[in-house]
Amino acid sequence: MIKTEIIDTQEKLDIFIKKLAKQRAFVLNTETTGLDPFTLKLLGISFCFGEKEAYYVDFRFQISDFRFLRNVFEDPKIKKWGHDLKYDFEVLHENGINLAGITFDTMIAAYLLNPGVRIYNLDSLVITKLNSKITPINTLIGDGRKKIPLENVPVEKFAKYSCERAEATWRLVEVLKSELKEANLINVFEEIEMPLLPVLAKMEIEGVKVDVELLKKYSQKVKKNLEKISEKIFKLTKTSFNLDSPLQLREILFKKLKIKTIGLRRGKTGISTEASELLKLKKTHPIIDLILEYRELSKLCSTYLDALPKMIDPKTGRIHTSFNQAVTATGRLSSSKPNLQNIPIRSDLGKMVRSAFIAPAGFKILAADYAHIELRIIASLANDKKMIAAFQTGEDIHANTACQIWGIKKEEVTPEIRRAAKTINFGVTYGMGAKGLAESAGISLEEARQFIAKYFTIYKGIKNFLEETREKAHDFGFSETLFGRRRYLPEIYSEIPVVRAEAERMAVNMPVQGTAADIIKLAMIAIAADLPKISPNSKMILQVHDELVFEVPEKEIKKVAKFIKEKMENIVKLKVPIIANIEVGKNWGEMVKMEL
């Protein structure tokens, strides 16, 4: 049993704060009325700094003076532990407290130890790591129609539930810390993931300004285009049907139009009509291109043009996206509400969405993007002399590859040839086979096989690196980044060739994509630490793939751009130069490259 003490008077709070201030570390666990840290109400906070006892500060009683509690929370010398501390950081910020001293998040630790799981809730961790159980939330609030609001739960029950979670987190810290050390992941945890946590929290709190009228205008324009595309499709099929229904689409494509289904994946309900499968049919019938275009525009509308205005916080007038630190197996950040990673990067449609992300008056949007970072990483990790030489002399790496594979001069490299070379550069280094390369580059299977063979005669170092990486993954069961982040690959021992091949592809992908993720995270930490000294009003607001986005006062653009470029390019030393391109504009879609 856990000894629980409820703090519900000023006198009790004063005594408790004195005790809390003497701790070298404590667990905190905020309890709120909902899941959105920017709109909910704080009900209470549970604390633990020893096994079998915890404290619950009930915020439903009137606390007359937050000052002393704030002093403890904002003291960087007192270590703060918790589970999903980014959420707690944001909740406390909404209540006027800037949490400092964050050193251990059990959710992030569990993610690092097993990045392929995707479920790191406290209840599951207590079962798997402590061989124990904690009270689930539905025992307090019920389910379905009988569900009651959290604030209606009697304080004694609620305090016991919250304190149980805080105490379980306290015990988890030691277990997970030991496992991180054993797996040689403690440095990644302490030097990358934990320092990044408050950086992400501040970015989410800051949010980004969005032009609602522009989104409405684009939405109307896209909907008119959707009507025109629908008419073209119905003309081809000589019948109207629900284009958003996979069942009706399947009926039209494969029964009415009799398009061949050889090589298409089958699902539970029949032949798949997913975009990846329809792409295989591109040259079989003109309807395919129209359907793909319809889907892209429809998704653009529902995911961004119509959805973004609804996501604006009425208090701030900004969108506060969530940056997810414990989702991807490679260590890359993901985002949700909205998912910014899925905005097309180079297309006109992507530019349309990005142009709605705007700078406030007197500011500009500054974007810093790592150039060919993954190819620079693989050149360095593989110690490939030819690719290293190309980067060191500042050559266009894709044009260089095109010249060597096709045996042509630089002036003979057309945009189409360069695009094919780009596909080969990225595809081959990520373990893409001849079939995948043929589909991506728009070449025949035989040509793809020849290109891969030629590629590996040119870049011998990369060939050796990929083979060694696969062998290491087979030997140890994981693949790792330059900084030691791991991705465990149990499927690499599968007896099923397709499953094993996919695990091998992941094995060669991890050192490259994972290292790129680590590098941009380190850059974010370094920039966040020093940016206030350079420009107090500049803010880092977004991170998408290899790109960082900032709001910068117009008068300080050049100074800030130089600072960001210097930080990003010197955060780590590779065998080739790291280059960060800077672009500036009034919005994120219409940017002009800035030469420094």
Coordinates of C-alpha atoms in Angstrom, one line a residue:
M1 CA 0.0 0.0 0.0
I2 CA 1.1 3.5 -0.8
K3 CA 0.8 6.2 1.9
T4 CA -1.0 9.1 0.4
E5 CA -1.2 12.6 1.8
I6 CA -3.7 15.1 0.4
I7 CA -2.5 18.7 0.5
D8 CA -5.7 20.8 0.6
T9 CA -5.0 23.7 2.9
Q10 CA -2.5 26.5 2.8
E11 CA -1.0 25.4 6.0
K12 CA -0.4 21.8 4.7
L13 CA 1.0 23.3 1.4
D14 CA 3.5 25.5 3.3
I15 CA 4.8 22.5 5.2
F16 CA 4.9 20.4 2.1
I17 CA 6.8 23.0 0.0
K18 CA 9.6 23.1 2.6
K19 CA 9.9 19.4 2.4
L20 CA 9.8 19.4 -1.4
A21 CA 12.5 22.1 -1.6
K22 CA 15.0 19.9 0.3
Q23 CA 14.8 17.0 -2.3
R24 CA 17.5 16.4 -4.8
A25 CA 14.9 14.9 -7.2
F26 CA 11.1 14.3 -7.3
V27 CA 8.4 12.9 -9.6
L28 CA 5.6 15.1 -10.6
N29 CA 2.3 14.1 -12.2
T30 CA -0.3 16.7 -13.3
E31 CA -4.0 15.8 -13.3
T32 CA -6.2 17.7 -15.7
T33 CA -9.7 17.8 -17.1
G34 CA -8.7 16.8 -20.6
L35 CA -5.8 15.9 -23.0
D36 CA -5.2 19.3 -24.6
P37 CA -2.7 21.2 -22.3
F38 CA -3.8 24.5 -23.7
T39 CA -7.5 24.3 -23.0
L40 CA -7.9 22.1 -19.9
K41 CA -8.1 22.9 -16.2
L42 CA -5.4 21.8 -13.7
L43 CA -7.1 19.7 -11.0
G44 CA -4.0 18.7 -9.0
I45 CA -0.4 17.5 -8.9
S46 CA 0.9 14.3 -7.3
F47 CA 4.5 14.2 -6.1
C48 CA 6.8 11.3 -5.1
F49 CA 10.4 11.3 -3.7
G50 CA 10.5 7.9 -2.1
E51 CA 9.0 4.4 -2.4
K52 CA 5.6 3.7 -0.9
E53 CA 4.6 7.3 -0.2
A54 CA 3.3 10.2 -2.3
Y55 CA 1.6 13.5 -1.9
Y56 CA -1.4 15.0 -3.8
V57 CA -1.8 18.8 -4.0
D58 CA -5.5 19.4 -4.7
F59 CA -5.9 22.5 -6.8
R60 CA -9.6 22.6 -6.2
F61 CA -8.9 24.4 -2.9
Q62 CA -7.9 28.0 -3.2
I63 CA -4.1 28.3 -3.1
S64 CA -3.4 31.9 -2.1
D65 CA 0.3 32.0 -3.0
F66 CA 1.9 30.0 -5.9
R67 CA 5.2 31.7 -5.4
F68 CA 6.9 29.1 -3.3
L69 CA 5.7 26.2 -5.3
R70 CA 6.8 28.0 -8.4
N71 CA 10.3 28.5 -6.9
V72 CA 10.7 24.7 -6.5
F73 CA 9.4 24.0 -10.0
E74 CA 11.7 26.6 -11.6
D75 CA 14.8 25.6 -9.6
P76 CA 17.1 23.8 -12.2
K77 CA 19.1 22.2 -9.3
I78 CA 16.2 20.1 -8.2
K79 CA 15.8 17.2 -10.7
K80 CA 12.3 16.7 -12.1
W81 CA 11.2 13.2 -13.1
G82 CA 7.9 12.1 -14.7
H83 CA 6.1 10.2 -17.5
D84 CA 5.4 12.4 -20.6
L85 CA 6.9 15.5 -19.0
K86 CA 6.3 17.6 -22.1
Y87 CA 2.6 17.5 -21.3
D88 CA 3.3 18.5 -17.7
F89 CA 5.6 21.3 -18.8
E90 CA 2.8 22.8 -21.0
V91 CA 0.2 22.4 -18.3
L92 CA 2.4 24.2 -15.8
H93 CA 3.3 26.9 -18.3
E94 CA -0.5 27.6 -18.8
N95 CA -0.6 28.1 -15.0
G96 CA 2.4 30.6 -15.0
I97 CA 5.2 28.1 -14.1
N98 CA 8.3 27.5 -16.2
L99 CA 9.4 24.0 -15.3
A100 CA 13.2 23.6 -15.0
G101 CA 15.5 20.7 -14.1
I102 CA 13.8 18.1 -16.3
T103 CA 16.2 15.1 -16.2
F104 CA 14.2 11.8 -16.6
D105 CA 11.1 11.0 -18.6
T106 CA 10.1 7.3 -18.3
M107 CA 8.1 7.5 -21.5
I108 CA 11.2 8.7 -23.5
A109 CA 13.4 6.1 -21.7
A110 CA 11.1 3.3 -22.6
Y111 CA 10.9 4.5 -26.2
L112 CA 14.7 4.6 -26.6
L113 CA 15.0 1.0 -25.2
N114 CA 12.4 -0.3 -27.6
P115 CA 11.6 2.2 -30.4
G116 CA 9.5 -0.3 -32.4
V117 CA 6.7 -0.7 -29.8
R118 CA 4.8 2.6 -30.2
I119 CA 2.9 2.1 -26.9
Y120 CA 4.6 3.6 -23.9
N121 CA 1.8 4.4 -21.5
L122 CA 2.5 4.2 -17.8
D123 CA 0.0 1.3 -17.2
S124 CA 1.9 -0.9 -19.7
L125 CA 5.3 0.0 -18.4
V126 CA 4.3 -0.9 -14.8
I127 CA 3.2 -4.3 -16.0
T128 CA 6.3 -5.1 -18.2
K129 CA 9.0 -3.4 -16.1
L130 CA 7.8 -3.7 -12.5
N131 CA 5.6 -6.8 -12.8
S132 CA 2.9 -4.9 -11.1
K133 CA -0.4 -3.0 -11.8
I134 CA -1.8 0.4 -11.2
T135 CA -5.4 1.5 -11.1
P136 CA -6.8 2.3 -14.6
I137 CA -8.6 5.6 -15.1
N138 CA -11.9 3.9 -16.1
T139 CA -12.3 2.5 -12.6
L140 CA -12.6 6.1 -11.5
I141 CA -14.7 7.7 -14.2
G142 CA -16.5 4.6 -15.8
D143 CA -17.1 3.9 -19.5
G144 CA -19.6 4.8 -22.1
R145 CA -22.8 6.6 -21.0
K146 CA -22.0 6.1 -17.3
K147 CA -18.7 8.0 -17.7
I148 CA -18.3 11.0 -15.4
P149 CA -16.0 14.0 -15.6
L150 CA -12.7 13.7 -13.7
E151 CA -13.5 16.7 -11.5
N152 CA -16.5 14.8 -10.1
V153 CA -14.4 12.0 -8.7
P154 CA -14.1 12.2 -4.9
V155 CA -10.8 13.7 -4.0
E156 CA -9.7 10.8 -1.8
K157 CA -10.2 8.4 -4.7
F158 CA -8.6 10.7 -7.2
A159 CA -5.6 11.4 -4.9
K160 CA -4.9 7.7 -4.4
Y161 CA -5.1 7.1 -8.1
S162 CA -2.7 10.0 -8.9
C163 CA -0.2 9.2 -6.2
E164 CA -0.1 5.5 -7.2
R165 CA 1.0 6.7 -10.7
A166 CA 3.6 9.1 -9.3
E167 CA 5.1 6.4 -7.0
A168 CA 5.2 3.9 -9.9
T169 CA 7.0 6.4 -12.0
W170 CA 9.6 6.9 -9.2
R171 CA 10.3 3.1 -9.2
L172 CA 10.5 3.0 -13.0
V173 CA 13.2 5.6 -13.1
E174 CA 15.8 3.4 -11.5
V175 CA 14.9 0.3 -13.6
L176 CA 14.9 2.2 -16.9
K177 CA 18.1 4.1 -16.0
S178 CA 19.9 0.8 -15.4
E179 CA 18.6 -0.6 -18.7
L180 CA 19.7 2.5 -20.6
K181 CA 23.2 2.2 -19.2
E182 CA 23.3 -1.5 -20.1
A183 CA 22.3 -0.8 -23.7
N184 CA 24.8 2.1 -24.0
L185 CA 21.8 4.4 -24.6
I186 CA 22.3 6.7 -21.6
N187 CA 24.3 9.3 -23.7
V188 CA 21.5 9.5 -26.3
F189 CA 19.0 9.9 -23.5
E190 CA 20.9 12.5 -21.5
E191 CA 22.5 14.5 -24.3
I192 CA 19.8 14.4 -27.0
E193 CA 16.3 13.3 -25.9
M194 CA 16.0 15.0 -22.5
P195 CA 17.5 18.4 -23.5
L196 CA 15.2 18.3 -26.5
L197 CA 12.0 17.9 -24.5
P198 CA 11.7 21.4 -23.2
V199 CA 12.7 22.8 -26.6
L200 CA 9.7 21.0 -28.2
A201 CA 7.4 22.1 -25.4
K202 CA 8.3 25.7 -26.0
M203 CA 7.8 25.3 -29.8
E204 CA 4.3 23.9 -29.2
I205 CA 3.5 26.7 -26.7
E206 CA 4.6 29.3 -29.3
G207 CA 2.6 27.8 -32.1
V208 CA 2.4 29.3 -35.7
K209 CA 0.2 32.0 -37.2
V210 CA -2.1 30.9 -40.0
D211 CA -4.0 32.9 -42.7
V212 CA -7.6 31.6 -42.4
E213 CA -8.9 33.7 -45.4
L214 CA -6.2 32.3 -47.7
L215 CA -7.1 28.8 -46.6
K216 CA -10.8 29.4 -47.4
K217 CA -9.9 30.8 -50.8
Y218 CA -7.7 27.8 -51.6
S219 CA -10.3 25.4 -50.4
Q220 CA -12.9 26.9 -52.8
K221 CA -10.4 26.7 -55.6
V222 CA -9.6 23.1 -54.9
K223 CA -13.2 22.1 -54.6
K224 CA -13.9 23.5 -58.0
N225 CA -11.1 21.4 -59.4
L226 CA -12.5 18.3 -57.7
E227 CA -15.8 18.9 -59.4
K228 CA -14.1 19.1 -62.8
I229 CA -12.0 16.0 -62.2
S230 CA -15.2 14.1 -61.0
E231 CA -16.9 15.1 -64.3
K232 CA -14.0 13.8 -66.4
I233 CA -14.0 10.5 -64.4
F234 CA -17.8 10.1 -64.8
K235 CA -17.5 10.8 -68.5
L236 CA -14.9 8.1 -68.9
T237 CA -17.0 5.5 -66.9
K238 CA -20.3 6.7 -68.4
T239 CA -21.8 6.6 -64.9
S240 CA -21.5 8.6 -61.6
F241 CA -20.4 6.9 -58.4
N242 CA -19.0 7.7 -55.0
L243 CA -15.3 8.4 -55.7
D244 CA -14.5 8.1 -51.9
S245 CA -15.9 4.6 -51.7
P246 CA -13.2 1.9 -52.3
L247 CA -16.0 -0.7 -52.9
Q248 CA -17.6 1.3 -55.7
L249 CA -14.2 2.3 -57.2
R250 CA -13.2 -1.4 -57.2
E251 CA -16.4 -2.2 -59.1
I252 CA -15.8 0.4 -61.7
L253 CA -12.1 -0.2 -62.3
F254 CA -12.0 -4.0 -62.3
K255 CA -15.5 -5.1 -63.4
K256 CA -16.9 -2.3 -65.6
L257 CA -13.6 -1.1 -67.1
K258 CA -12.0 -4.6 -66.8
I259 CA -8.5 -3.2 -65.8
K260 CA -6.2 -6.1 -65.1
T261 CA -5.4 -6.8 -61.5
I262 CA -2.1 -8.8 -61.9
G263 CA 0.4 -7.7 -59.2
L264 CA -2.1 -5.8 -57.1
R265 CA -2.4 -6.5 -53.3
R266 CA -5.6 -8.1 -52.1
G267 CA -7.2 -7.1 -48.8
K268 CA -10.0 -8.6 -46.7
T269 CA -12.7 -7.0 -48.9
G270 CA -11.0 -7.6 -52.3
I271 CA -8.4 -6.0 -54.5
S272 CA -6.8 -3.0 -52.9
T273 CA -7.5 0.5 -54.4
E274 CA -4.9 2.3 -52.2
A275 CA -2.7 4.9 -53.9
S276 CA 0.3 2.7 -53.7
E277 CA -1.5 0.0 -55.7
L278 CA -3.2 2.4 -58.2
L279 CA 0.3 3.8 -59.0
K280 CA 1.1 0.3 -60.5
L281 CA -1.8 0.9 -62.9
K282 CA -0.7 4.4 -64.1
K283 CA -0.2 3.4 -67.8
T284 CA -3.2 1.0 -68.1
H285 CA -6.1 3.5 -68.3
P286 CA -6.4 7.4 -68.3
I287 CA -8.8 7.1 -65.3
I288 CA -6.0 6.1 -63.0
D289 CA -4.2 9.5 -63.2
L290 CA -7.5 11.3 -62.6
I291 CA -8.4 9.2 -59.5
L292 CA -4.9 9.8 -58.1
E293 CA -5.2 13.5 -58.7
Y294 CA -8.7 13.5 -57.1
R295 CA -7.5 11.8 -54.0
E296 CA -4.5 14.1 -53.6
L297 CA -6.7 17.2 -53.8
S298 CA -9.4 15.7 -51.6
K299 CA -6.8 14.8 -48.9
L300 CA -5.3 18.3 -49.2
C301 CA -8.8 19.8 -48.5
S302 CA -9.8 17.5 -45.6
T303 CA -6.3 17.4 -43.9
Y304 CA -5.2 21.0 -44.3
L305 CA -7.3 23.6 -46.1
D306 CA -10.6 22.8 -44.2
A307 CA -9.0 21.4 -41.1
L308 CA -6.4 24.0 -40.2
P309 CA -8.8 26.8 -39.3
K310 CA -10.6 24.5 -36.8
M311 CA -7.3 23.9 -35.1
I312 CA -6.6 27.6 -34.2
D313 CA -6.5 28.3 -30.5
P314 CA -9.0 31.1 -29.9
K315 CA -6.8 32.4 -27.0
T316 CA -3.6 32.8 -29.1
G317 CA -5.0 32.9 -32.7
R318 CA -2.3 30.3 -33.6
I319 CA -2.1 26.6 -34.3
H320 CA -0.2 24.6 -31.7
T321 CA 1.0 21.3 -33.4
S322 CA 2.2 18.4 -31.3
F323 CA 5.8 17.2 -31.9
N324 CA 6.0 13.5 -31.0
Q325 CA 9.2 12.4 -29.6
A326 CA 8.4 8.7 -29.0
V327 CA 6.8 7.5 -32.3
T328 CA 9.2 6.8 -35.1
A329 CA 11.6 3.8 -34.9
T330 CA 14.5 5.8 -36.5
G331 CA 14.4 8.7 -34.0
R332 CA 12.8 11.2 -36.3
L333 CA 10.3 13.5 -34.9
S334 CA 6.7 13.2 -36.1
S335 CA 3.9 15.8 -35.7
S336 CA 0.1 15.6 -35.2
K337 CA -2.8 18.0 -35.1
P338 CA -1.8 18.9 -37.9
N339 CA 0.7 16.4 -39.3
L340 CA 3.2 18.7 -40.9
Q341 CA 5.4 15.8 -42.2
N342 CA 2.8 14.9 -44.8
I343 CA 2.7 18.3 -46.5
P344 CA 4.2 17.7 -50.0
I345 CA 7.6 19.4 -50.0
R346 CA 8.2 20.5 -53.6
S347 CA 4.8 20.3 -55.2
D348 CA 2.5 23.3 -56.0
L349 CA -0.1 21.8 -53.6
G350 CA 2.5 21.7 -50.8
K351 CA 3.4 25.3 -51.5
M352 CA -0.3 26.2 -51.3
V353 CA -0.6 24.8 -47.8
R354 CA 2.7 26.2 -46.6
S355 CA 1.9 29.7 -47.9
A356 CA -0.9 29.8 -45.3
F357 CA 1.7 29.6 -42.5
I358 CA 2.5 33.3 -42.1
A359 CA 4.7 35.7 -40.1
P360 CA 3.1 38.3 -37.9
A361 CA 3.5 42.0 -38.6
G362 CA 7.1 43.1 -38.3
F363 CA 8.4 39.5 -38.6
K364 CA 9.5 37.2 -41.4
I365 CA 9.6 33.4 -41.7
L366 CA 13.1 32.0 -41.8
A367 CA 13.6 28.4 -42.9
A368 CA 16.9 26.5 -42.5
D369 CA 17.2 23.2 -44.4
Y370 CA 20.0 20.7 -44.4
A371 CA 21.1 20.0 -47.9
H372 CA 21.5 16.3 -48.9
I373 CA 22.2 15.5 -45.2
E374 CA 21.5 11.8 -45.6
L375 CA 23.9 11.4 -48.5
R376 CA 26.5 13.4 -46.6
I377 CA 26.1 11.0 -43.7
I378 CA 26.3 7.8 -45.7
A379 CA 29.4 9.2 -47.6
S380 CA 31.0 9.8 -44.2
L381 CA 29.9 6.5 -42.5
A382 CA 30.9 4.5 -45.5
N383 CA 34.1 6.5 -46.0
D384 CA 33.4 6.4 -49.8
K385 CA 36.2 8.3 -51.4
K386 CA 34.3 9.3 -54.6
M387 CA 31.2 10.6 -52.9
I388 CA 33.3 12.4 -50.2
A389 CA 35.4 14.1 -53.0
A390 CA 32.1 15.2 -54.8
F391 CA 30.8 16.8 -51.6
Q392 CA 34.2 18.4 -50.7
T393 CA 34.4 20.1 -54.0
G394 CA 30.8 21.3 -53.8
E395 CA 29.6 19.4 -56.8
D396 CA 25.9 18.6 -57.5
I397 CA 25.9 15.0 -56.1
H398 CA 23.0 13.9 -58.3
A399 CA 24.4 15.3 -61.5
N400 CA 27.8 13.8 -60.5
T401 CA 26.1 10.4 -60.1
A402 CA 24.3 10.8 -63.4
C403 CA 27.6 11.5 -65.3
Q404 CA 29.2 8.4 -63.9
I405 CA 26.3 6.0 -64.4
W406 CA 25.3 7.2 -67.9
G407 CA 28.9 8.0 -68.9
I408 CA 28.0 11.6 -70.0
K409 CA 29.4 15.1 -69.5
K410 CA 27.9 17.6 -66.9
E411 CA 26.3 19.7 -69.6
E412 CA 24.5 16.6 -71.0
V413 CA 22.7 16.0 -67.7
T414 CA 19.0 16.9 -68.3
P415 CA 16.5 17.5 -65.4
E416 CA 15.0 14.1 -66.1
I417 CA 18.4 12.3 -65.9
R418 CA 19.3 14.2 -62.7
R419 CA 15.9 13.1 -61.2
A420 CA 16.6 9.5 -62.1
A421 CA 20.1 9.8 -60.5
K422 CA 18.6 11.3 -57.4
T423 CA 16.2 8.3 -57.1
I424 CA 19.1 6.0 -57.5
N425 CA 21.3 7.8 -54.9
F426 CA 18.6 7.7 -52.3
G427 CA 17.0 4.4 -53.3
V428 CA 20.1 2.3 -53.4
T429 CA 21.5 3.7 -50.2
Y430 CA 18.2 2.8 -48.4
G431 CA 18.4 -0.8 -49.6
M432 CA 15.9 -0.4 -52.5
G433 CA 15.9 -3.4 -54.8
A434 CA 15.8 -3.3 -58.6
K435 CA 12.0 -3.6 -58.7
G436 CA 11.5 -0.6 -56.4
L437 CA 14.0 1.4 -58.3
A438 CA 12.4 0.7 -61.6
E439 CA 9.0 1.9 -60.3
S440 CA 10.4 5.0 -58.6
A441 CA 12.8 6.1 -61.4
G442 CA 10.4 5.1 -64.3
I443 CA 12.9 2.8 -65.9
S444 CA 12.8 -0.9 -66.9
L445 CA 13.6 -3.7 -64.5
E446 CA 16.7 -4.6 -66.5
E447 CA 17.9 -1.0 -66.6
A448 CA 17.4 -0.8 -62.8
R449 CA 19.6 -3.9 -62.3
Q450 CA 22.3 -2.5 -64.5
F451 CA 22.2 0.9 -62.7
I452 CA 22.5 -0.7 -59.3
A453 CA 25.5 -2.8 -60.5
K454 CA 27.1 0.3 -62.0
Y455 CA 26.4 2.4 -58.9
F456 CA 28.2 -0.1 -56.7
T457 CA 31.3 -0.2 -59.0
I458 CA 31.5 3.6 -58.7
Y459 CA 30.7 3.9 -55.0
K460 CA 32.5 0.8 -53.7
G461 CA 32.7 2.2 -50.1
I462 CA 28.9 2.5 -50.0
K463 CA 28.5 -1.1 -51.2
N464 CA 30.9 -2.4 -48.5
F465 CA 29.1 -0.3 -45.8
L466 CA 25.7 -1.6 -46.7
E467 CA 26.9 -5.2 -46.6
E468 CA 28.7 -4.7 -43.3
T469 CA 25.6 -3.0 -41.8
R470 CA 23.4 -5.9 -42.8
E471 CA 25.9 -8.4 -41.3
K472 CA 26.1 -6.5 -38.0
A473 CA 22.3 -6.4 -37.8
H474 CA 22.3 -10.2 -38.2
D475 CA 25.0 -10.6 -35.6
F476 CA 23.6 -8.3 -32.9
G477 CA 19.9 -8.0 -33.8
F478 CA 19.9 -4.2 -34.1
S479 CA 21.3 -1.3 -36.2
E480 CA 22.5 2.0 -34.7
T481 CA 23.3 5.6 -35.5
L482 CA 26.6 7.5 -35.3
F483 CA 25.5 8.5 -31.8
G484 CA 24.5 5.1 -30.6
R485 CA 20.7 5.2 -31.0
R486 CA 19.4 1.7 -31.7
R487 CA 16.7 0.1 -33.7
Y488 CA 16.1 -3.5 -32.8
L489 CA 15.2 -5.8 -35.7
P490 CA 14.0 -9.3 -34.5
E491 CA 12.5 -9.8 -38.0
I492 CA 16.0 -10.1 -39.4
Y493 CA 16.0 -13.7 -38.2
S494 CA 12.7 -14.5 -39.9
E495 CA 12.5 -17.6 -42.1
I496 CA 10.2 -15.7 -44.4
P497 CA 12.4 -14.1 -47.1
V498 CA 10.1 -11.0 -47.6
V499 CA 10.0 -10.3 -43.9
R500 CA 13.8 -10.8 -43.5
A501 CA 14.5 -8.6 -46.6
E502 CA 12.4 -5.7 -45.1
A503 CA 14.3 -6.0 -41.8
E504 CA 17.6 -5.8 -43.8
R505 CA 16.3 -2.7 -45.6
M506 CA 15.5 -1.1 -42.2
A507 CA 19.0 -2.1 -40.9
V508 CA 20.7 -0.1 -43.6
N509 CA 18.2 2.8 -43.4
M510 CA 18.7 3.3 -39.6
P511 CA 22.3 4.5 -39.5
V512 CA 21.6 7.1 -42.1
Q513 CA 18.1 8.4 -41.3
G514 CA 18.6 7.9 -37.6
T515 CA 21.9 9.9 -37.6
A516 CA 20.2 12.7 -39.6
A517 CA 17.4 12.8 -36.9
D518 CA 20.1 13.0 -34.1
I519 CA 21.9 15.8 -35.9
I520 CA 18.9 18.0 -36.3
K521 CA 17.8 17.4 -32.7
L522 CA 21.3 18.4 -31.5
A523 CA 21.0 21.6 -33.7
M524 CA 17.7 22.4 -32.2
I525 CA 19.0 22.1 -28.7
A526 CA 22.1 24.3 -29.5
I527 CA 20.0 26.9 -31.3
A528 CA 17.3 27.1 -28.5
A529 CA 20.1 27.6 -25.9
D530 CA 21.7 30.6 -27.6
L531 CA 19.0 32.2 -29.8
P532 CA 17.6 34.4 -27.0
K533 CA 21.0 36.0 -26.6
I534 CA 21.2 36.8 -30.3
S535 CA 17.6 37.8 -30.8
P536 CA 15.2 37.7 -27.8
N537 CA 12.1 38.0 -30.0
S538 CA 13.0 35.3 -32.5
K539 CA 11.3 31.9 -32.0
M540 CA 11.8 28.4 -33.4
I541 CA 8.3 27.4 -34.3
L542 CA 8.4 24.3 -36.6
Q543 CA 10.5 21.2 -37.4
V544 CA 9.7 19.2 -40.6
H545 CA 12.1 16.5 -41.9
D546 CA 15.5 18.2 -42.2
E547 CA 14.1 21.7 -41.9
L548 CA 13.7 24.2 -39.0
V549 CA 11.3 27.1 -39.2
F550 CA 11.6 30.4 -37.3
E551 CA 9.8 33.6 -36.7
V552 CA 12.3 36.4 -36.8
P553 CA 12.0 40.3 -36.5
E554 CA 12.6 41.8 -40.0
K555 CA 15.4 44.0 -38.7
E556 CA 17.3 41.0 -37.3
I557 CA 17.0 38.6 -40.2
K558 CA 20.7 38.6 -41.3
K559 CA 22.1 38.3 -37.8
V560 CA 19.8 35.4 -36.9
A561 CA 20.3 33.7 -40.3
K562 CA 24.1 33.7 -39.8
F563 CA 23.7 32.4 -36.3
I564 CA 21.4 29.5 -37.3
K565 CA 23.5 28.5 -40.3
E566 CA 26.7 28.4 -38.2
K567 CA 25.0 26.3 -35.5
M568 CA 23.5 23.8 -37.9
E569 CA 26.7 23.4 -40.0
N570 CA 29.0 22.9 -37.0
I571 CA 26.9 20.8 -34.7
V572 CA 28.9 17.7 -35.6
K573 CA 31.9 17.1 -37.8
L574 CA 31.5 14.6 -40.7
K575 CA 34.0 13.7 -43.3
V576 CA 32.2 16.1 -45.7
P577 CA 30.9 19.6 -45.1
I578 CA 27.4 20.0 -43.6
I579 CA 25.4 22.6 -45.5
A580 CA 22.3 24.4 -44.3
N581 CA 20.4 26.5 -46.8
I582 CA 18.5 29.6 -45.5
E583 CA 15.3 30.9 -47.0
V584 CA 13.3 33.9 -46.0
G585 CA 9.7 35.1 -46.7
K586 CA 6.5 36.6 -45.4
N587 CA 5.1 33.0 -45.4
W588 CA 6.4 29.5 -45.4
G589 CA 5.4 28.8 -49.0
E590 CA 6.9 31.9 -50.8
M591 CA 10.5 31.9 -49.7
V592 CA 13.7 33.4 -51.2
K593 CA 17.1 31.8 -50.8
M594 CA 19.4 34.0 -48.6
E595 CA 23.1 34.0 -49.5
L596 CA 25.3 34.7 -46.5

